Coordinates of C-alpha atoms in Angstrom, one line a residue:
X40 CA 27.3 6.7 -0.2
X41 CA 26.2 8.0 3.2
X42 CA 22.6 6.6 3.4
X43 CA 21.8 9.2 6.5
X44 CA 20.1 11.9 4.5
X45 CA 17.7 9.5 3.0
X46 CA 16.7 8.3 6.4
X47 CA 15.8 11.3 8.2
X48 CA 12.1 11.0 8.1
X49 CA 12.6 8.1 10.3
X50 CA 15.2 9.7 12.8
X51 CA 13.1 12.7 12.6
X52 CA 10.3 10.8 13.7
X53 CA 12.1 9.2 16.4
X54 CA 13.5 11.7 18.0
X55 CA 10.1 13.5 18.0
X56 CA 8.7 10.7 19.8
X57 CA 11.2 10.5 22.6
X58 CA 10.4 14.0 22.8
X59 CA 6.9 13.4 23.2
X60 CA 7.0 10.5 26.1
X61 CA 9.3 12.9 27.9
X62 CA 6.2 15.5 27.7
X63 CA 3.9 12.8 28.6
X64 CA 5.4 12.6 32.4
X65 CA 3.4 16.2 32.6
X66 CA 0.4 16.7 33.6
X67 CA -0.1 20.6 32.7
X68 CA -2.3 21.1 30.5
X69 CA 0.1 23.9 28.6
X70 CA 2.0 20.7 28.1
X71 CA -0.6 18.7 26.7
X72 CA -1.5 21.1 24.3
X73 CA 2.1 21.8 22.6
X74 CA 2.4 17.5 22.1
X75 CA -0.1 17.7 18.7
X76 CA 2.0 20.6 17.4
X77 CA 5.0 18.8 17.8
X78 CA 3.7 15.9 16.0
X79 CA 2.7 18.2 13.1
X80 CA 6.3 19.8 13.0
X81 CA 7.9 16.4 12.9
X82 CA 5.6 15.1 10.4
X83 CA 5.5 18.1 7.8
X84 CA 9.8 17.8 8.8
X85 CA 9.7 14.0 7.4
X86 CA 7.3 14.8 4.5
X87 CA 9.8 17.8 2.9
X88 CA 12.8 15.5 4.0
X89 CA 11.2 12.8 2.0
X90 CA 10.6 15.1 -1.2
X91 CA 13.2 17.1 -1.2
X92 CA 16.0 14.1 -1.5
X93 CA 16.5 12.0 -4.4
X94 CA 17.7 8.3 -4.4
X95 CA 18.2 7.9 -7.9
X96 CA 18.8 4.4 -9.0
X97 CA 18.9 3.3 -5.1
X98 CA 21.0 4.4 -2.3
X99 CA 22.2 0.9 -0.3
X100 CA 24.3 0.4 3.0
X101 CA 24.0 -2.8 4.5
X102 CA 20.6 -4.0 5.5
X103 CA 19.0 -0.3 4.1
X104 CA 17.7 0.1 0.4
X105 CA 16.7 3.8 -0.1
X106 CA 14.9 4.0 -3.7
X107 CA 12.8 6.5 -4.9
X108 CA 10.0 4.2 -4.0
X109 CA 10.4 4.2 -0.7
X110 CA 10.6 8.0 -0.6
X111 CA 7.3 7.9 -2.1
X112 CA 6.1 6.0 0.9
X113 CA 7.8 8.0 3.2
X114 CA 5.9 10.9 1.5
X115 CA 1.9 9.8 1.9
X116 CA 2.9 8.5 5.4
X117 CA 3.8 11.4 6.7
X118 CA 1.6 13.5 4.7
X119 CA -1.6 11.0 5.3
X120 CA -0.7 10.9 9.3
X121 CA -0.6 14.8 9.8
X122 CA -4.5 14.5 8.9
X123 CA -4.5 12.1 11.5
X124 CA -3.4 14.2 14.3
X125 CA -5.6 16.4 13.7
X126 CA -8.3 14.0 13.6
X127 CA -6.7 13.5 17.6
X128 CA -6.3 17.3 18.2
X129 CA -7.1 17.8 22.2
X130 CA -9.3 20.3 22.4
X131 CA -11.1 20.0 26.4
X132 CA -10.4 22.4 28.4
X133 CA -7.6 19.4 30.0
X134 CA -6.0 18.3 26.8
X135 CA -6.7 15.0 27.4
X136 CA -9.1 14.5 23.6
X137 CA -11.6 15.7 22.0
X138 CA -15.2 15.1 21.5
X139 CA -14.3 11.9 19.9
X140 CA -11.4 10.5 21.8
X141 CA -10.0 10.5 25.4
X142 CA -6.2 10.3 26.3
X143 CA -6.9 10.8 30.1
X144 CA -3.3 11.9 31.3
X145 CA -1.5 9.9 27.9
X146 CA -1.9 12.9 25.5
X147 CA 2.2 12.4 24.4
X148 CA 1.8 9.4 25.1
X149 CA -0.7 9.1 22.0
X150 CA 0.8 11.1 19.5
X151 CA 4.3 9.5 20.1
X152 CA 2.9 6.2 19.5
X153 CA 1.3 7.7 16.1
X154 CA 5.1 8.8 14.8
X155 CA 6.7 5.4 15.9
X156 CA 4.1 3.9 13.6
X157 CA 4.8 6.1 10.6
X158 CA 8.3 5.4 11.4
X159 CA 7.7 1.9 11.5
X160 CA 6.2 2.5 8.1
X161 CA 9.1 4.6 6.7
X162 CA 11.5 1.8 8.0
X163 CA 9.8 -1.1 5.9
X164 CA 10.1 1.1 2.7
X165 CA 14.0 1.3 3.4
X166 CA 14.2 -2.3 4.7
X167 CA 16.8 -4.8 2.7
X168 CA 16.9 -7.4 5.2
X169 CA 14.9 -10.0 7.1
X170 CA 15.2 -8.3 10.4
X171 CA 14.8 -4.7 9.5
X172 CA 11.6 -5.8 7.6
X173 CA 10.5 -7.6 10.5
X174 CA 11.2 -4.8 12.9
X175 CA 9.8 -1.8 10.4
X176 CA 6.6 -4.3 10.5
X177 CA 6.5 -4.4 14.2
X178 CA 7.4 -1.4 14.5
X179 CA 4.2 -0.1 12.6
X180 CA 1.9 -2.6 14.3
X181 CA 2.8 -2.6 18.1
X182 CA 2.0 1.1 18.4
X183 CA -1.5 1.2 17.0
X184 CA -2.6 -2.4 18.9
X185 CA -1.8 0.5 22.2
X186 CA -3.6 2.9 20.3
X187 CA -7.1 1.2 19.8
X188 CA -7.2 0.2 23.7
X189 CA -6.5 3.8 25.3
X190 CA -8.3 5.4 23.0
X191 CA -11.4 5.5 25.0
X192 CA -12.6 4.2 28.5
X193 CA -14.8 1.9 27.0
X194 CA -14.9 -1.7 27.2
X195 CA -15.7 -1.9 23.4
X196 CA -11.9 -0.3 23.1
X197 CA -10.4 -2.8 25.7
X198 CA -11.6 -5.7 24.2
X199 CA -10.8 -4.4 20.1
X200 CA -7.2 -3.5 21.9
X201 CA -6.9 -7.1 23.3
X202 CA -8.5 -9.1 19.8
X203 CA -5.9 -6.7 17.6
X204 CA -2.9 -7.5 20.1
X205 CA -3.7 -11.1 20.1
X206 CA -4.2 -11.3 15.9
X207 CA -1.2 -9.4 15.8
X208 CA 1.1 -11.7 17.6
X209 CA 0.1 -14.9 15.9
X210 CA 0.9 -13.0 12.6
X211 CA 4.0 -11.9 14.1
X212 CA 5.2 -15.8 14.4
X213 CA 4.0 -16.5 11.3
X214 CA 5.9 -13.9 9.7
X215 CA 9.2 -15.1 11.8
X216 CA 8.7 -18.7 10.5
X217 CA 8.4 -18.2 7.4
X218 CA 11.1 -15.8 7.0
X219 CA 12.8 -18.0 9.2
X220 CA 12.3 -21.3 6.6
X221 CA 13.7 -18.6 3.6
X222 CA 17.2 -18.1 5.4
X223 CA 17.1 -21.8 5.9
X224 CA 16.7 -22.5 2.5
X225 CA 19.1 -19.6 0.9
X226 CA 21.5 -19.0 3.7
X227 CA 21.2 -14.8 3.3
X228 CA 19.6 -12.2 4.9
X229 CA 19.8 -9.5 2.4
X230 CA 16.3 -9.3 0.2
X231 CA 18.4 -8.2 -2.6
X232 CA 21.3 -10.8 -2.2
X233 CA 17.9 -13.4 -1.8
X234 CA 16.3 -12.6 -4.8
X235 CA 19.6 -12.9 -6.8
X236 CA 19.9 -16.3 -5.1
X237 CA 16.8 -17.5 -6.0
X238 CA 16.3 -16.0 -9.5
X239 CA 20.3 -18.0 -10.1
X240 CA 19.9 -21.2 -8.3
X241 CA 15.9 -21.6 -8.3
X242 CA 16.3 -25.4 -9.7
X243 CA 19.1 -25.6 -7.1
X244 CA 16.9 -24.4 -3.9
X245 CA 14.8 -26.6 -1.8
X246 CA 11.4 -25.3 -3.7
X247 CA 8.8 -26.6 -2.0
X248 CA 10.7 -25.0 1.1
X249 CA 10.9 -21.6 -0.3
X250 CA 7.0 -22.0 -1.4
X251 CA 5.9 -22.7 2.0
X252 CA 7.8 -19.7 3.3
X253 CA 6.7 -17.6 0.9
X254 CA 3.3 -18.7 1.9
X255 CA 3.9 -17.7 5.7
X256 CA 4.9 -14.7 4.6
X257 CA 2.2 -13.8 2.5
X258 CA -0.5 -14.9 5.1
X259 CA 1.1 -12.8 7.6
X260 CA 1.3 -9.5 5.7
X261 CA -1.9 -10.8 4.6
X262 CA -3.1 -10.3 8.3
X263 CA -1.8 -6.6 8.0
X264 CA -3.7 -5.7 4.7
X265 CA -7.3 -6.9 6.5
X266 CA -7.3 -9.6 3.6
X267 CA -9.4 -12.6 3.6
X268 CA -9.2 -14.9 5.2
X269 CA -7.7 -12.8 7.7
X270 CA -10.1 -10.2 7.9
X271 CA -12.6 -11.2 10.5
X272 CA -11.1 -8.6 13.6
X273 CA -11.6 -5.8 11.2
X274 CA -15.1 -4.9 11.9
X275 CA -14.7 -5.2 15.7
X276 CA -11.3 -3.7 15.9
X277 CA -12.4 -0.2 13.5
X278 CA -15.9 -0.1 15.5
X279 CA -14.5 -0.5 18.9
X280 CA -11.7 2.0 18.7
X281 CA -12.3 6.0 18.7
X282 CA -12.8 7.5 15.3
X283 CA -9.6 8.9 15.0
X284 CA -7.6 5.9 15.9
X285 CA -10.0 3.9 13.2
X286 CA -8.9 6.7 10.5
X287 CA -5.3 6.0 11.5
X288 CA -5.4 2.1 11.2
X289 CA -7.1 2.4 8.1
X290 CA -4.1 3.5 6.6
X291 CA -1.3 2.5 8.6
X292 CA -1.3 -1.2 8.4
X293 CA -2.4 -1.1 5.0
X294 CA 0.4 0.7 3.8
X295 CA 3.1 -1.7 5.7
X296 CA 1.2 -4.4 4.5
X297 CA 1.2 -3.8 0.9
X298 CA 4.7 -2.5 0.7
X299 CA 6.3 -5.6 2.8
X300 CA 4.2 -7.3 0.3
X301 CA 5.9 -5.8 -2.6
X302 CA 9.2 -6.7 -1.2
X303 CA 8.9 -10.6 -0.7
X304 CA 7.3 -11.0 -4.0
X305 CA 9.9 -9.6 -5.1
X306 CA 12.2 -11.8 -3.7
X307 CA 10.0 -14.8 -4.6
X308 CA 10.4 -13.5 -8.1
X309 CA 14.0 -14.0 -8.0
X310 CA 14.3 -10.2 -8.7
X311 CA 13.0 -10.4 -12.4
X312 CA 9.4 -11.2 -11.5
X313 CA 9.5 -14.7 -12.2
X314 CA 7.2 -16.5 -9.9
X315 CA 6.2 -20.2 -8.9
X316 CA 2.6 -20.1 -10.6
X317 CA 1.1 -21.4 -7.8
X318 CA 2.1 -18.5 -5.5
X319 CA 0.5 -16.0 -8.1
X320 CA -2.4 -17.7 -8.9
X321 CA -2.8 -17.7 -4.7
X322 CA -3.0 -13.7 -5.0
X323 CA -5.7 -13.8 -7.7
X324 CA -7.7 -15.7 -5.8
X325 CA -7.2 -14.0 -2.6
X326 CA -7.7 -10.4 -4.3
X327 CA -11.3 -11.8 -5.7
X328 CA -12.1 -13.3 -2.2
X329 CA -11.1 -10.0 -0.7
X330 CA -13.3 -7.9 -2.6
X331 CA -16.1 -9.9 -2.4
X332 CA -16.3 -10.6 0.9
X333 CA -15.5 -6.9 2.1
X334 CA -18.3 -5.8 0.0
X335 CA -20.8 -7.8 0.9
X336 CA -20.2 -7.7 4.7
X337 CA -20.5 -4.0 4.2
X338 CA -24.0 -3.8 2.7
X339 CA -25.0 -5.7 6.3
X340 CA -24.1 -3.3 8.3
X341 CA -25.7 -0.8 10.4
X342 CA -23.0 0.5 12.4
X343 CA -21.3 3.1 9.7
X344 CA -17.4 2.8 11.0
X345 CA -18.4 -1.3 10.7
X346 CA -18.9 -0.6 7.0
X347 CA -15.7 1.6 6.5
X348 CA -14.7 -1.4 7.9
X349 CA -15.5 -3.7 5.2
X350 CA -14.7 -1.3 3.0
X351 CA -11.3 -0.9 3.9
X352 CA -11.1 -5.0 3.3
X353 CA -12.6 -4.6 0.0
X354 CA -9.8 -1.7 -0.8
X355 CA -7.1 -4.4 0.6
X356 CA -8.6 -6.3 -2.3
X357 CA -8.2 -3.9 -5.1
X358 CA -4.5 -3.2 -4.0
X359 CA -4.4 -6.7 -4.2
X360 CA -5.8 -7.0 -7.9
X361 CA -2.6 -4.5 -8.8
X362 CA -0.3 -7.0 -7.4
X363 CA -1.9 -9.7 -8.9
X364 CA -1.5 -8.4 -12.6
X365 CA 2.4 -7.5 -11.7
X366 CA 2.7 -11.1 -11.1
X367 CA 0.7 -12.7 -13.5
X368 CA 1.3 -10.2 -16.9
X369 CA 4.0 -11.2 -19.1
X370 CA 4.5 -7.3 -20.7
X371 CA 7.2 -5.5 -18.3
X372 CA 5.2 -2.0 -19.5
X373 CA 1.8 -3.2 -18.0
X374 CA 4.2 -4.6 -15.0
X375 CA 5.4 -1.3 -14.2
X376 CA 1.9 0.7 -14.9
X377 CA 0.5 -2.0 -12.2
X378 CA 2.7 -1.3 -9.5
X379 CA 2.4 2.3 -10.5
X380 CA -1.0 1.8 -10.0
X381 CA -0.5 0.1 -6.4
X382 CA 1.5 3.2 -5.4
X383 CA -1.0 5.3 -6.6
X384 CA -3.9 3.8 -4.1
X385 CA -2.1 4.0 -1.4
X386 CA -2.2 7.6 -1.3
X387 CA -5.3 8.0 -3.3
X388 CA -6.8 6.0 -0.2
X389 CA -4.9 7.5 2.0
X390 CA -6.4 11.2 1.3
X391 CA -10.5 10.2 0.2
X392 CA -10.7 7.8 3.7
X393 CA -10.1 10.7 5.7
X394 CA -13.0 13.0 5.1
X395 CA -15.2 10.0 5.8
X396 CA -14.2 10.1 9.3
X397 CA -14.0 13.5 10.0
X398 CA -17.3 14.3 9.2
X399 CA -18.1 11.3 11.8
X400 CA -16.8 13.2 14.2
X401 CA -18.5 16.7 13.7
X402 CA -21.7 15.2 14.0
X403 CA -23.1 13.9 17.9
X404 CA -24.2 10.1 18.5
X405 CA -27.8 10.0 19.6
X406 CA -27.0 7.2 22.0
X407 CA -24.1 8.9 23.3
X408 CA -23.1 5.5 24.5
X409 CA -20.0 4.3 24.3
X410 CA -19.7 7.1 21.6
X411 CA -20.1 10.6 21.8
X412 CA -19.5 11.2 18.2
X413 CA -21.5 10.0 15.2
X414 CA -21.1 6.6 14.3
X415 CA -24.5 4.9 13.0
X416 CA -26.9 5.6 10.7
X417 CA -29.3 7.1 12.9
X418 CA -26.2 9.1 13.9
X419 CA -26.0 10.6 10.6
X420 CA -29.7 10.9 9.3
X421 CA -30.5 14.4 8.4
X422 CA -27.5 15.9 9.0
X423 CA -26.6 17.1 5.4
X424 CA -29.6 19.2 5.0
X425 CA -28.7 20.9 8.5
X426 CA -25.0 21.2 7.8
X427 CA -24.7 21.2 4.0
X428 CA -20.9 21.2 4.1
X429 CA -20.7 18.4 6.1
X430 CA -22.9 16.3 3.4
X431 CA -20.8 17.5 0.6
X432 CA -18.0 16.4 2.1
X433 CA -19.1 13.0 3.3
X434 CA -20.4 12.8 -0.9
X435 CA -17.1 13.1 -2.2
X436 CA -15.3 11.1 0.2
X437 CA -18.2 8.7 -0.8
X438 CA -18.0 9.1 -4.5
X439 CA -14.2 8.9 -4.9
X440 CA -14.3 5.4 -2.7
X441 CA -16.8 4.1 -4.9
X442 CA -14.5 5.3 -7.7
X443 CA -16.4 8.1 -9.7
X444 CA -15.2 10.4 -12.1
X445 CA -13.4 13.8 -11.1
X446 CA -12.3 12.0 -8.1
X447 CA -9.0 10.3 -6.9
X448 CA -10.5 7.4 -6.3
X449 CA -11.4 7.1 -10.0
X450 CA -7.9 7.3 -11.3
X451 CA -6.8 5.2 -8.2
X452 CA -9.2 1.6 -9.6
X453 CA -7.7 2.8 -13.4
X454 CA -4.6 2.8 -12.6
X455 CA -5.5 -0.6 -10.7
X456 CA -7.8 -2.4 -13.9
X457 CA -6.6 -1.1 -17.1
X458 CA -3.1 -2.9 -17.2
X459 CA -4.9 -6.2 -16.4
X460 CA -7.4 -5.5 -19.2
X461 CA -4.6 -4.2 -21.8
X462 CA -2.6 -7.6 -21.3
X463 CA -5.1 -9.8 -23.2
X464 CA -4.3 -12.3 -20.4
X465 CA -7.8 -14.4 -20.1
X466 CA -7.2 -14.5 -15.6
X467 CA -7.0 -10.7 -15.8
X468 CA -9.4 -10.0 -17.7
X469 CA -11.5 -11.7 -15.6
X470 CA -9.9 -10.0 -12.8
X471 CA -10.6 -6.5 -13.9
X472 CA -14.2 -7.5 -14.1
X473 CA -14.5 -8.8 -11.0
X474 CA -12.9 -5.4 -9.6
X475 CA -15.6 -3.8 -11.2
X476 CA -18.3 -5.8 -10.2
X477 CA -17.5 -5.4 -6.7
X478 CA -16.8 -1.7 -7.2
X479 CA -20.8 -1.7 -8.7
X480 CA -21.7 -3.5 -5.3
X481 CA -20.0 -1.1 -3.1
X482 CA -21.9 1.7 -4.6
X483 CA -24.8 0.3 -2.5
X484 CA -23.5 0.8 1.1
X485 CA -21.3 3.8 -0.5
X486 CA -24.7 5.7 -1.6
X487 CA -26.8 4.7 1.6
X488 CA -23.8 6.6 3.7
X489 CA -24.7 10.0 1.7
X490 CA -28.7 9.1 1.2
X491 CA -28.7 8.8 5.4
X492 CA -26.8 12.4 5.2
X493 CA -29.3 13.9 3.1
X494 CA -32.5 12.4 3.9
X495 CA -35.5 13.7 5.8
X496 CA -36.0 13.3 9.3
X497 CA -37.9 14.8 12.2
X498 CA -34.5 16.3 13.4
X499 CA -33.5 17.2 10.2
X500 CA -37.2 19.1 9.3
X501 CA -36.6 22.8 9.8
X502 CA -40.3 23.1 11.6
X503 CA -39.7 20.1 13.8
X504 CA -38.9 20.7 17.6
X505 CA -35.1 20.1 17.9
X506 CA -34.5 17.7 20.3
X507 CA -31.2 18.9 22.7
X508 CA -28.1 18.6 20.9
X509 CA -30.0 17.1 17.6
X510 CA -27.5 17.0 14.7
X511 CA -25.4 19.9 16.0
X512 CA -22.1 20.2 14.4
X513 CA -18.9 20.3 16.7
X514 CA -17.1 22.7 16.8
X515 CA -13.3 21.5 16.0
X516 CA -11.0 23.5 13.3
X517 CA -8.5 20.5 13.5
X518 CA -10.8 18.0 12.2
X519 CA -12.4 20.8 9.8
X520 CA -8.9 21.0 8.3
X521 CA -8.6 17.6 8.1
X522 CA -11.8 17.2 6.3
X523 CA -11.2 20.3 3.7
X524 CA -8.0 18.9 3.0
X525 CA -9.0 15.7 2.4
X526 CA -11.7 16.8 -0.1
X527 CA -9.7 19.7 -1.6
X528 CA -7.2 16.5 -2.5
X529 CA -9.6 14.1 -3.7
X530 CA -11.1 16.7 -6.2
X531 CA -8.2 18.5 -7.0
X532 CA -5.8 15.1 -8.3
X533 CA -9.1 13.9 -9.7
X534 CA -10.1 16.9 -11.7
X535 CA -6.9 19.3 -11.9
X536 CA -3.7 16.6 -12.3
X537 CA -5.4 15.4 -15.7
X538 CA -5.1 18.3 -17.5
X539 CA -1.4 18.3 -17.1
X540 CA -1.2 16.0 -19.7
X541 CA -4.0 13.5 -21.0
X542 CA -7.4 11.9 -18.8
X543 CA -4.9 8.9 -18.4
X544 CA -1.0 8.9 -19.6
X545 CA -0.3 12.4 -17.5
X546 CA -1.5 11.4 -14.3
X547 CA 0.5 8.0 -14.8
X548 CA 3.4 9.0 -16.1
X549 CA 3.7 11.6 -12.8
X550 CA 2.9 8.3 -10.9
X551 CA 5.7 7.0 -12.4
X552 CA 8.1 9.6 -12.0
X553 CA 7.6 9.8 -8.2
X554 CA 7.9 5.8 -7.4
X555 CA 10.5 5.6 -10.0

């Protein structure tokens, strides 16, 4: 079968970013502006490509795997990343950023690095061997380390650029020799030919060869994900870089992460999900570690993107409790409702994560040093009362991450917790509770967020002298689309997709249906 069709969100997105460096050798600023608005196109192009084909029970053609799946992916990437550029809309007078971000003359240049990272994302869905893992990966990674250090003429952003770069290319080895020790030890390239291999021959096979790649593997994608032990550039990186490039690495990496993630465990499962104990029993503990140590670091934070940095670690962790229970549960129904589940938080992060950032943006930064735009909590004190839409917004963006009801974010930690708690299994159970433990704990920094927005300051008090510039919203319809967006999604698959069916089963069994 001609596997073509099912690829064209990534040739789409390719082509699109040739076409963008080519724009980038102009310096006209009628230029500059038509370079977002050819990102959107080739974005919203990907995301209808994506939906509107249908892989059935897996389209293959040699090192390609096109499944339903990875349509999904291909779906919320190209969805999630249109938010994006508008987070990066230019909107000076030169095209070269916004209030939050400064291209200087690489506005192209910016928002064709963005689509070689989606399609570095779409190309790890598709990926069914070593090397086109590997280069999807890298693909998705190399772009955004570029992104972080031109994304403002600060020497905060040179030296998160140069950490992330770094970090990235001692992952990247680890990745190649571990992937490198699993040819070694099973002679194929293919990840589905591997994981017949091993699931036939696993007495036969060198195992404590294929365990230690495994564990390379693991740690490097580990690295992607912001997991622990790996997590310590997080907080640097996300502060250091302008807002929207911190929205967009959020996401990206996360995504790549946890879907190369689902692949070699996979594989390590021998394609039946039958794994050395010792490698699932490494995920449990890494998942508690994760969340743990994500939340915590965030409640001592005072810088706000430092926290949705944390955060975003302790989110790695609960993507990581879904993957745990796949591994670990013994019923192939709660198997299926936990990756379900994974699939579902992607996306469900994905869409609530965005707002938070936006609404960064609208607001000024007091210092106005390195950043122009909000980013601490003096940044943000008193500004709900002055712009009330801006402190709704930032509630539910707030509310869903913490995992309330009538809010994705609530369905997205179900999804994650109840087929660990439904097994019986004595580790999962324990598992689930320590997810919600350390959802309880993130409340803390979650609910400080929207008690800065709303609380009552001298700049905030209707009768106080307003100092210049105090707490005056920006002015950007981009980023005010982005926001509504992102709120209109969080509330409407939180409060509307349930009633198509049951509080629970509906919304899962349309989970289902789209990852197949």
């Amino acid at each position: 079968m001609n596997v073509l069709p099912y690829m064209l969100p990534e040739i789409i997105l390719l082509v699109a970013a040739a076409v963008l460096f080519v724009m980038g050798t102009s310096s006209a600023p009628s230029i500059k502006r038509l370079t977002p608005i050819v990102a959107v196109i080739a974005l919203l192009a990907g995301l209808i490509s994506a939906i509107i084909a249908d892989a059935g029970t897996g389209v293959a053609k040699d090192s390609v795997l096109v499944t339903n799946f990875s349509l999904y992916i291909k779906t919320i990437s190209c969805g999630v990343a249109a938010l994006f550029v508008l987070l990066a809309w230019p909107t000076s007078k030169a095209s070269d950023g916004n209030e939050s971000i400064n291209f200087s003359t690489e506005t192209g240049e910016y928002f064709a690095l963005l689509l070689l990272a989606v399609a570095g994302m779409c190309m790890t869905a598709s990926a069914n061997s070593l090397p086109t893992l590997f280069l999807g990966i890298e693909l998705a990674s190399i772009p955004t380390y570029i992104m972080v250090t031109m994304s403002r003429p600060h020497e905060v952003a040179q030296e998160a650029g140069v950490k992330y770069f770094f970090l990235g290319a001692a992952s990247a080895a680890i990745m190649l020799m571990g992937m490198s020790f699993l040819f070694g030890v099973t002679g194929e390239m293919q990840l589905t030919t591997i994981a017949q291999k091993i699931g036939e021959h696993t007495a036969g096979l060198a195992a404590p060869l294929l365990l230690l790649a495994m564990v390379l593997i693991v740690i490097s994608f580990l690295f992607k994900l912001a997991a622990a032990p790996l997590h310590f550039y997080a907080g640097d990186v996300y502060q250091g870089a302008a807002t929207p490039v911190t929205a967009a690495i959020s996401f990206i990496p996360k995504v790549t992460g946890t879907v190369a993630l689902l692949k070699i465990i996979y594989v390590a499962g021998g394609g039946a999900w039958a794994f050395d104990p010792k490698l699932a029993k490494l995920i449990w503990i890494i998942a508690i570690v994760t969340m743990t140590v994500g939340n915590i670091l965030g409640l001592l934070q005072y810088n706000v993107k430092r926290v949705l940095a944390y955060s975003s670690i302790a989110h790695s962790g609960y993507l990581l409790v879904g993957i745990a229970t796949a591994m670990l549960v013994t019923n192939g129904d709660y198997r299926t409702q936990a990756l379900a589940g994974v699939a579902f938080y992607l996306l469900a992060y994905g869409i609530m994560n965005t707002a938070a950032f936006g609404v960064l943006m609208l607001l000024p930064s007091k210092l106005r040093a390195p950043a122009t735009t909000a980013e601490t909590y003096d940044d943000i004190a008193g500004a709900g009362r002055k712009h009330p839409a801006l402190g709704l917004a930032m509630a539910v963006s707030c509310f869903s991450l913490i995992g309330m009801p009538a809010t994705v974010g609530f369905f997205g930690k179900l999804y994650i917790v109840k087929p660990a708690i439904q097994s019986g299994q004595s580790l999962l159970i324990w598992l689930a509770v320590a997810t919600m433990i350390n959802a309880t704990i993130s409340a803390a920094y979650y609910l400080k967020i929207v008690a800065m927005m709303w609380s009552k300051t001298a700049d905030s008090d209707d009768h106080a002298e307003q100092p210049a510039g105090a707490i005056a919203c920006i002015r950007s319809l981009p980023v005010l689309t982005a926001v509504a967006v992102s709120v209109i999604g969080t509330l409407a698959i939180g409060i509307i997709l349930p009633l198509t069916g049951g509080l629970y089963d509906g919304t899962l069994d349309v989970v289902k249906l789209l990852v197949g």
